[in-house]
Short mmCIF file of C-alpha atoms in Angstrom, two decimals:
data_model
loop_
_atom_site.label_atom_id
_atom_site.label_comp_id
_atom_site.label_asym_id
_atom_site.label_seq_id
_atom_site.Cartn_x
_atom_site.Cartn_y
_atom_site.Cartn_z
CA UNK A 1 19.79 -35.09 44.91
CA UNK A 2 16.76 -37.37 45.42
CA UNK A 3 13.90 -38.18 43.02
CA UNK A 4 11.75 -35.29 44.16
CA UNK A 5 14.57 -32.78 43.26
CA UNK A 6 15.19 -34.38 39.92
CA UNK A 7 11.56 -34.63 38.63
CA UNK A 8 11.07 -30.87 37.96
CA UNK A 9 14.38 -30.81 36.04
CA UNK A 10 13.70 -33.57 33.54
CA UNK A 11 11.74 -31.36 31.08
CA UNK A 12 14.64 -28.83 31.12
CA UNK A 13 17.20 -31.70 30.70
CA UNK A 14 15.32 -32.92 27.57
CA UNK A 15 15.39 -29.36 26.14
CA UNK A 16 19.00 -28.87 27.05
CA UNK A 17 18.11 -25.88 29.31
CA UNK A 18 20.16 -26.80 32.47
CA UNK A 19 23.39 -25.40 33.77
CA UNK A 20 26.49 -27.68 33.70
CA UNK A 21 26.14 -28.41 37.40
CA UNK A 22 22.46 -29.31 37.17
CA UNK A 23 23.13 -31.46 34.13
CA UNK A 24 25.86 -33.42 35.90
CA UNK A 25 23.62 -33.92 39.01
CA UNK A 26 20.67 -35.19 36.87
CA UNK A 27 22.91 -37.58 34.83
CA UNK A 28 24.55 -38.84 38.04
CA UNK A 29 21.14 -39.57 39.57
CA UNK A 30 19.72 -41.21 36.40
CA UNK A 31 22.61 -43.74 36.41
CA UNK A 32 21.49 -45.01 39.94
CA UNK A 33 17.73 -44.53 39.61
CA UNK A 34 15.74 -46.84 37.17
CA UNK A 35 12.41 -45.09 38.16
CA UNK A 36 13.68 -41.60 37.13
CA UNK A 37 15.28 -43.06 34.02
CA UNK A 38 11.88 -44.51 33.08
CA UNK A 39 10.23 -41.09 33.79
CA UNK A 40 12.90 -39.43 31.51
CA UNK A 41 12.12 -41.90 28.66
CA UNK A 42 8.36 -41.14 29.02
CA UNK A 43 9.04 -37.40 29.07
CA UNK A 44 11.14 -37.61 25.91
CA UNK A 45 8.45 -39.78 24.18
CA UNK A 46 5.70 -37.19 25.17
CA UNK A 47 7.86 -34.19 23.91
CA UNK A 48 8.48 -35.97 20.59
CA UNK A 49 4.78 -36.79 20.21
CA UNK A 50 3.86 -33.16 20.87
CA UNK A 51 6.33 -31.88 18.30
CA UNK A 52 5.02 -34.25 15.70
CA UNK A 53 1.45 -33.17 16.41
CA UNK A 54 2.47 -29.47 16.20
CA UNK A 55 4.21 -30.08 12.83
CA UNK A 56 1.19 -31.89 11.46
CA UNK A 57 -1.10 -29.09 12.55
CA UNK A 58 1.21 -26.43 10.99
CA UNK A 59 1.23 -28.37 7.69
CA UNK A 60 -2.55 -28.33 7.58
CA UNK A 61 -2.75 -24.65 8.59
CA UNK A 62 -0.07 -23.29 6.37
CA UNK A 63 -2.20 -22.98 3.10
CA UNK A 64 -4.84 -21.11 5.07
CA UNK A 65 -2.34 -18.80 6.51
CA UNK A 66 -0.87 -18.15 2.99
CA UNK A 67 -4.37 -17.25 1.70
CA UNK A 68 -4.98 -15.07 4.70
CA UNK A 69 -1.75 -13.28 4.13
CA UNK A 70 -2.58 -12.51 0.49
CA UNK A 71 -6.03 -11.30 1.48
CA UNK A 72 -4.54 -9.07 4.13
CA UNK A 73 -1.96 -7.49 1.64
CA UNK A 74 -4.66 -6.95 -0.90
CA UNK A 75 -6.97 -5.33 1.60
CA UNK A 76 -4.10 -3.07 2.82
CA UNK A 77 -3.19 -2.13 -0.85
CA UNK A 78 -6.83 -1.32 -1.57
CA UNK A 79 -7.03 0.87 1.52
CA UNK A 80 -3.78 2.62 0.46
CA UNK A 81 -5.16 3.26 -3.05
CA UNK A 82 -8.40 4.74 -1.66
CA UNK A 83 -6.35 6.89 0.76
CA UNK A 84 -3.98 8.06 -1.95
CA UNK A 85 -6.89 8.91 -4.28
CA UNK A 86 -8.66 10.78 -1.43
CA UNK A 87 -5.49 12.88 -0.71
CA UNK A 88 -5.19 13.76 -4.42
CA UNK A 89 -8.85 14.67 -4.73
CA UNK A 90 -8.68 16.79 -1.46
CA UNK A 91 -5.76 18.71 -3.13
CA UNK A 92 -7.73 19.12 -6.24
CA UNK A 93 -11.13 19.90 -4.73
CA UNK A 94 -12.57 21.29 -7.96
CA UNK A 95 -12.34 17.78 -9.60
CA UNK A 96 -15.41 16.91 -7.49
CA UNK A 97 -17.45 19.55 -9.50
CA UNK A 98 -15.78 20.17 -12.80
CA UNK A 99 -18.79 21.82 -14.24
CA UNK A 100 -19.25 24.15 -11.30
CA UNK A 101 -15.55 25.18 -11.74
CA UNK A 102 -16.08 25.69 -15.41
CA UNK A 103 -19.08 27.85 -14.62
CA UNK A 104 -17.03 29.87 -12.08
CA UNK A 105 -14.23 30.31 -14.68
CA UNK A 106 -16.67 31.40 -17.44
CA UNK A 107 -18.37 33.92 -14.94
CA UNK A 108 -14.98 35.29 -13.98
CA UNK A 109 -14.03 35.58 -17.67
CA UNK A 110 -17.38 37.36 -18.54
CA UNK A 111 -16.94 39.75 -15.57
CA UNK A 112 -13.43 40.52 -16.70
CA UNK A 113 -14.50 41.18 -20.21
CA UNK A 114 -17.37 43.44 -18.99
CA UNK A 115 -15.10 45.41 -16.76
CA UNK A 116 -12.47 45.74 -19.44
CA UNK A 117 -14.85 46.78 -22.18
CA UNK A 118 -16.92 49.26 -20.11
CA UNK A 119 -14.56 50.78 -17.56
CA UNK A 120 -11.06 50.65 -18.88
CA UNK A 121 -10.03 52.67 -21.97
CA UNK A 122 -7.99 50.41 -24.16
CA UNK A 123 -4.88 51.95 -25.76
CA UNK A 124 -5.28 49.91 -28.89
CA UNK A 125 -9.04 48.98 -29.53
CA UNK A 126 -7.96 46.62 -32.40
CA UNK A 127 -6.34 44.28 -29.85
CA UNK A 128 -9.48 43.68 -27.82
CA UNK A 129 -10.77 40.58 -29.75
CA UNK A 130 -7.33 39.08 -29.79
CA UNK A 131 -6.91 39.51 -25.95
CA UNK A 132 -10.42 38.09 -25.33
CA UNK A 133 -9.50 35.09 -27.62
CA UNK A 134 -6.31 34.59 -25.64
CA UNK A 135 -8.14 34.66 -22.32
CA UNK A 136 -10.74 32.26 -23.68
CA UNK A 137 -8.04 29.93 -24.85
CA UNK A 138 -6.29 30.19 -21.45
CA UNK A 139 -9.54 29.13 -19.70
CA UNK A 140 -10.05 26.16 -22.08
CA UNK A 141 -6.44 25.05 -21.53
CA UNK A 142 -6.91 25.20 -17.71
CA UNK A 143 -10.13 23.21 -17.98
CA UNK A 144 -8.39 20.50 -20.02
CA UNK A 145 -5.57 20.47 -17.51
CA UNK A 146 -7.83 19.78 -14.52
CA UNK A 147 -11.08 18.28 -15.70
CA UNK A 148 -10.06 15.24 -17.84
CA UNK A 149 -12.15 12.56 -16.20
CA UNK A 150 -11.01 9.81 -18.54
CA UNK A 151 -7.29 10.40 -17.58
CA UNK A 152 -8.14 10.17 -13.91
CA UNK A 153 -10.13 6.94 -14.51
CA UNK A 154 -6.99 5.46 -16.19
CA UNK A 155 -4.90 6.58 -13.17
CA UNK A 156 -7.33 4.88 -10.78
CA UNK A 157 -7.10 1.74 -12.82
CA UNK A 158 -3.32 1.89 -12.94
CA UNK A 159 -3.32 2.28 -9.03
CA UNK A 160 -5.46 -0.82 -8.69
CA UNK A 161 -3.28 -2.85 -11.12
CA UNK A 162 -0.13 -1.79 -9.17
CA UNK A 163 -1.21 -1.89 -5.51
CA UNK A 164 -3.97 -4.47 -5.52
CA UNK A 165 -2.95 -6.92 -8.26
CA UNK A 166 0.74 -6.31 -7.79
CA UNK A 167 1.48 -6.04 -11.54
CA UNK A 168 3.95 -3.07 -11.69
CA UNK A 169 4.80 -3.70 -15.34
CA UNK A 170 1.22 -3.32 -16.56
CA UNK A 171 0.68 -0.34 -14.25
CA UNK A 172 3.87 1.29 -15.65
CA UNK A 173 2.37 0.98 -19.18
CA UNK A 174 -0.89 2.67 -18.12
CA UNK A 175 1.02 5.55 -16.42
CA UNK A 176 3.05 6.14 -19.55
CA UNK A 177 -0.18 6.12 -21.66
CA UNK A 178 -1.70 8.73 -19.36
CA UNK A 179 1.50 10.83 -19.75
CA UNK A 180 1.48 10.52 -23.49
CA UNK A 181 -2.20 11.27 -23.99
CA UNK A 182 -2.30 14.12 -21.47
CA UNK A 183 0.91 16.13 -21.55
CA UNK A 184 1.16 18.95 -19.12
CA UNK A 185 -1.88 17.94 -17.06
CA UNK A 186 -2.30 17.21 -13.39
CA UNK A 187 -3.03 13.56 -14.39
CA UNK A 188 0.34 13.37 -16.19
CA UNK A 189 2.11 14.83 -13.09
CA UNK A 190 0.56 12.08 -10.85
CA UNK A 191 1.50 9.42 -13.32
CA UNK A 192 5.12 10.75 -13.53
CA UNK A 193 5.34 10.75 -9.72
CA UNK A 194 4.11 7.09 -9.60
CA UNK A 195 6.73 6.04 -12.23
CA UNK A 196 9.55 7.79 -10.43
CA UNK A 197 8.74 6.03 -7.12
CA UNK A 198 8.18 2.54 -8.80
CA UNK A 199 10.60 -0.35 -7.97
CA UNK A 200 10.34 -1.61 -11.53
CA UNK A 201 12.39 0.31 -13.99
CA UNK A 202 12.26 -1.26 -17.52
#
């Protein structure tokens, strides 16, 4: 092999990317050719210089990349929280207008009482007030179950603590508080689901 054949192989030789036959041919030529040996030394020097430069650049860029990664994860977590909240609100559409829902429930109750008192003959008239009181209590219980805005504010706060700040322990405490303060409600069900899927189990 002559110098023109060897020159393109020097970079691959430096990076140890040659076959055994090519490596032997290059080494054999380098023993007898001072000019190609000099070119090889310059190539090695250039490669080392480039590697040092890349390492220095990476050291200066790494802190910026770390900050960027944290920002990206926070942004993704915030998007996830918004999307999860939107899904729950879509399932519980009446939470957007709790007073309208209460008005519908009250109107339905009034209509039911009117129909029951004017068009149906009760077998035991003495039970009418008790039945109306039970129906009224049932409506109040359902309103408490779905329209507790404070519980949903705490849930939203727990989502932010867990998914944006990354503090599962504190979020776990808020979820438990929601369950304790609102037993049997939709908010308590959501909090229980979050606790059951949490990685942190105290």
